[in-house]
Amino acid sequence: MNAEKRRRIYAKLAEANPDPKTELEHGNPFQLVIAVLLSAQTTDKAVNVATRRFFPTVKTPADLVALGEANLMQHIKTIGLFRNKAKNAIATARQLIELHNGEVPHHRAALEALPGVGRKTANVVLNEAFGEHTFAVDTHVFRVANRMKLAPGKNVDAVETKLMKTTPPEFLQSAHHWLILHGRYTCVARTPKCAKCVVFDDCEFAGRHKLRELQQQSQ
């Protein structure tokens, strides 16, 4: 895909959604860390339902430690891997208190050192909480980047590297949000909704014309 197409794709996504944000509900960087930690292999909607049970009274690492692992498990037992996630969340809260004075660090290495926090989570926090130009490559971004030929790669690291290199600078702040949302609601896994796609003309997915025709006929 050439640079002109990429620029048009991001411009169209920006026109459709000028100020994209994560769909994970949070009130501060610490709550964002916990929400993203809980979101692994779980939908944002399910995480929001769970965090609404304790975020009103758990706003700091000290609050979470005081809540305790057993109580946290009760709040998040509706999401996948809740036992391990509760353990990591409490451990992360303790580490933030012990090493960072209860604050979320604005450093990738320190973020990735937190229990249960990997590169994707760190990228979300750096982008959403601190305004850094990062790409959190989840399953949606990975699928969209490869299917559209926007930034094809065999693994998430390769896709992230290519996206960082090829995305026009003026779109970097919001680009990963646009791709996540595009993959979540339009370029979905099983049957992409090509008939409703705002970037259809610049997409390089080989099957898009046939899909759009079939979808238009069924409307």
Coordinates of C-alpha atoms in Angstrom, one line a residue:
M1 CA 0.0 0.0 0.0
N2 CA 1.4 3.4 -0.9
A3 CA 1.7 6.4 1.3
E4 CA -1.2 8.3 -0.5
K5 CA -3.6 5.5 0.2
R6 CA -2.6 5.3 3.9
R7 CA -3.1 9.0 4.3
R8 CA -6.6 8.9 2.7
I9 CA -7.5 6.0 4.9
Y10 CA -6.6 7.8 8.1
A11 CA -8.2 11.0 6.9
K12 CA -11.5 9.2 6.3
L13 CA -11.4 7.5 9.6
A14 CA -10.6 10.8 11.3
E15 CA -13.5 12.5 9.5
A16 CA -15.9 9.8 10.7
N17 CA -14.6 9.9 14.3
P18 CA -12.6 13.1 15.0
D19 CA -11.8 12.3 18.7
P20 CA -11.6 8.6 19.3
K21 CA -11.0 7.2 22.8
T22 CA -10.7 3.9 24.4
E23 CA -14.0 2.3 25.3
L24 CA -12.6 1.2 28.7
E25 CA -14.2 3.3 31.4
H26 CA -11.7 4.9 33.8
G27 CA -11.3 8.1 35.8
N28 CA -7.5 8.3 36.1
P29 CA -4.3 6.6 34.8
F30 CA -4.3 4.0 37.6
Q31 CA -7.9 2.9 36.8
L32 CA -6.9 2.7 33.1
V33 CA -4.0 0.4 33.9
I34 CA -6.3 -1.9 35.9
A35 CA -9.0 -1.8 33.2
V36 CA -6.5 -2.7 30.4
L37 CA -5.0 -5.4 32.6
L38 CA -8.5 -6.9 33.0
S39 CA -9.3 -6.7 29.3
A40 CA -7.0 -9.5 28.1
Q41 CA -9.2 -12.0 26.2
T42 CA -12.3 -10.2 27.4
T43 CA -14.5 -7.5 25.8
D44 CA -14.3 -3.9 26.9
K45 CA -18.0 -4.1 27.6
A46 CA -17.5 -7.0 30.1
V47 CA -14.7 -5.2 31.8
N48 CA -16.7 -2.0 32.2
V49 CA -19.5 -4.0 33.8
A50 CA -17.0 -5.4 36.3
T51 CA -15.1 -2.2 37.0
R52 CA -18.3 -0.3 37.7
R53 CA -18.7 -2.5 40.8
F54 CA -15.5 -1.2 42.4
F55 CA -14.0 1.8 40.6
P56 CA -16.3 4.2 42.5
T57 CA -14.4 3.5 45.7
V58 CA -11.1 2.2 44.2
K59 CA -9.3 5.2 42.7
T60 CA -5.7 4.6 43.9
P61 CA -3.3 1.7 44.3
A62 CA -3.8 1.9 48.1
D63 CA -7.6 1.6 47.6
L64 CA -7.1 -1.6 45.6
V65 CA -4.7 -3.1 48.1
A66 CA -7.2 -2.3 50.9
L67 CA -10.0 -4.0 48.9
G68 CA -7.9 -7.1 48.8
E69 CA -7.6 -10.0 46.3
A70 CA -10.6 -12.0 47.5
N71 CA -13.0 -9.0 47.3
L72 CA -11.6 -8.0 43.9
M73 CA -12.2 -11.5 42.6
Q74 CA -15.8 -11.3 43.6
H75 CA -16.2 -8.0 41.6
I76 CA -14.5 -9.4 38.5
K77 CA -15.6 -13.0 38.5
T78 CA -17.8 -12.4 35.4
I79 CA -14.7 -11.9 33.2
G80 CA -12.3 -14.5 31.9
L81 CA -9.2 -15.5 33.9
F82 CA -10.5 -13.5 36.8
R83 CA -8.4 -15.2 39.5
N84 CA -5.0 -14.5 37.8
K85 CA -6.1 -11.0 36.8
A86 CA -7.0 -10.2 40.4
K87 CA -3.7 -11.5 41.6
N88 CA -1.8 -9.4 39.0
A89 CA -3.9 -6.3 39.7
I90 CA -3.2 -6.4 43.5
A91 CA 0.5 -7.1 42.8
T92 CA 0.6 -4.1 40.4
A93 CA -1.0 -1.8 42.9
R94 CA 1.6 -2.9 45.5
Q95 CA 4.4 -2.3 43.1
L96 CA 3.1 1.2 42.2
I97 CA 3.1 2.0 45.9
E98 CA 6.5 0.6 46.7
L99 CA 8.4 1.8 43.6
H100 CA 6.5 4.7 42.2
N101 CA 4.9 6.5 45.2
G102 CA 1.5 5.3 44.1
E103 CA 1.7 7.0 40.7
V104 CA 1.5 5.4 37.3
P105 CA 5.0 5.8 35.7
H106 CA 5.4 7.6 32.4
H107 CA 8.1 5.1 31.3
R108 CA 7.6 2.1 29.1
A109 CA 10.1 -0.1 31.0
A110 CA 8.5 0.7 34.3
L111 CA 5.0 0.0 33.0
E112 CA 6.0 -3.3 31.4
A113 CA 7.6 -4.4 34.7
L114 CA 4.2 -4.2 36.4
P115 CA 2.6 -7.7 37.0
G116 CA 0.2 -8.5 34.2
V117 CA 1.2 -5.5 32.1
G118 CA 2.8 -6.2 28.7
R119 CA 3.7 -4.1 25.7
K120 CA 0.1 -3.7 24.5
T121 CA -1.1 -2.5 27.9
A122 CA 1.9 -0.1 28.2
N123 CA 1.1 1.3 24.7
V124 CA -2.5 1.9 25.7
V125 CA -1.5 3.7 28.9
L126 CA 1.3 5.8 27.2
N127 CA -1.1 6.9 24.5
E128 CA -4.3 7.4 26.4
A129 CA -3.0 8.7 29.7
F130 CA 0.2 10.5 28.6
G131 CA -0.5 11.4 24.9
E132 CA 2.4 9.5 23.4
H133 CA 2.3 8.3 19.9
T134 CA 2.0 4.5 20.3
F135 CA 0.2 1.6 18.7
A136 CA -1.5 -1.0 20.9
V137 CA -1.7 -3.9 18.5
D138 CA -4.5 -6.1 19.7
T139 CA -6.3 -8.7 17.6
H140 CA -8.4 -6.1 15.9
V141 CA -5.5 -3.9 14.8
F142 CA -3.5 -7.0 13.7
R143 CA -6.4 -8.2 11.6
V144 CA -7.2 -4.8 10.0
A145 CA -3.5 -4.0 9.3
N146 CA -3.1 -7.4 7.5
R147 CA -6.5 -7.6 5.8
M148 CA -6.4 -4.1 4.3
K149 CA -2.6 -4.4 3.6
L150 CA -2.2 -1.2 5.6
A151 CA 0.8 -2.7 7.5
P152 CA 1.0 -6.4 7.0
G153 CA 3.2 -8.5 9.3
K154 CA 3.5 -12.0 10.7
N155 CA 3.2 -11.0 14.3
V156 CA 2.1 -8.1 16.5
D157 CA 5.6 -6.7 16.8
A158 CA 6.1 -6.6 13.1
V159 CA 2.7 -4.9 12.6
E160 CA 3.5 -2.3 15.3
T161 CA 6.9 -1.5 13.8
K162 CA 5.4 -1.0 10.4
L163 CA 2.4 1.1 11.6
M164 CA 4.8 3.4 13.5
K165 CA 7.0 3.8 10.4
T166 CA 4.2 4.3 7.8
T167 CA 1.5 6.2 9.6
P168 CA 1.5 9.9 8.8
P169 CA 2.7 11.9 11.8
E170 CA -0.4 14.0 12.1
F171 CA -2.5 10.8 12.6
L172 CA -0.3 8.9 15.1
Q173 CA -2.0 10.1 18.3
S174 CA -5.3 8.6 17.4
A175 CA -4.4 6.0 14.8
H176 CA -4.5 2.9 17.0
H177 CA -8.0 3.9 18.3
W178 CA -9.3 4.2 14.8
L179 CA -8.0 0.8 13.8
I180 CA -9.3 -0.9 16.9
L181 CA -12.8 0.6 16.5
H182 CA -12.7 -0.1 12.7
G183 CA -11.9 -3.7 13.5
R184 CA -14.4 -4.0 16.3
Y185 CA -17.4 -2.6 14.4
T186 CA -16.7 -2.7 10.6
C187 CA -13.7 -4.8 9.6
V188 CA -14.9 -7.6 11.9
A189 CA -13.3 -11.1 12.0
R190 CA -15.7 -13.3 10.2
T191 CA -17.4 -11.2 7.6
P192 CA -16.2 -7.6 7.2
K193 CA -19.0 -5.1 6.6
C194 CA -17.6 -3.8 3.3
A195 CA -20.9 -2.2 2.3
K196 CA -20.6 0.2 5.2
C197 CA -16.9 0.8 5.2
V198 CA -15.7 4.4 4.9
V199 CA -12.3 3.4 3.6
F200 CA -13.5 0.8 1.1
D201 CA -12.1 2.6 -2.0
D202 CA -8.5 2.5 -0.6
C203 CA -8.6 -0.9 1.1
E204 CA -6.6 -3.6 -0.6
F205 CA -8.6 -6.6 0.8
A206 CA -9.0 -8.9 -2.3
G207 CA -12.5 -10.0 -1.5
R208 CA -14.0 -6.6 -0.7
H209 CA -15.9 -6.0 -4.0
K210 CA -17.7 -9.4 -3.9
L211 CA -18.6 -8.9 -0.2
R212 CA -19.9 -5.4 -0.8
E213 CA -22.1 -6.6 -3.7
L214 CA -23.5 -9.5 -1.6
Q215 CA -24.2 -7.2 1.3
Q216 CA -25.9 -4.6 -0.9
Q217 CA -28.1 -7.2 -2.4
S218 CA -29.2 -8.5 1.0
Q219 CA -30.2 -5.0 2.2

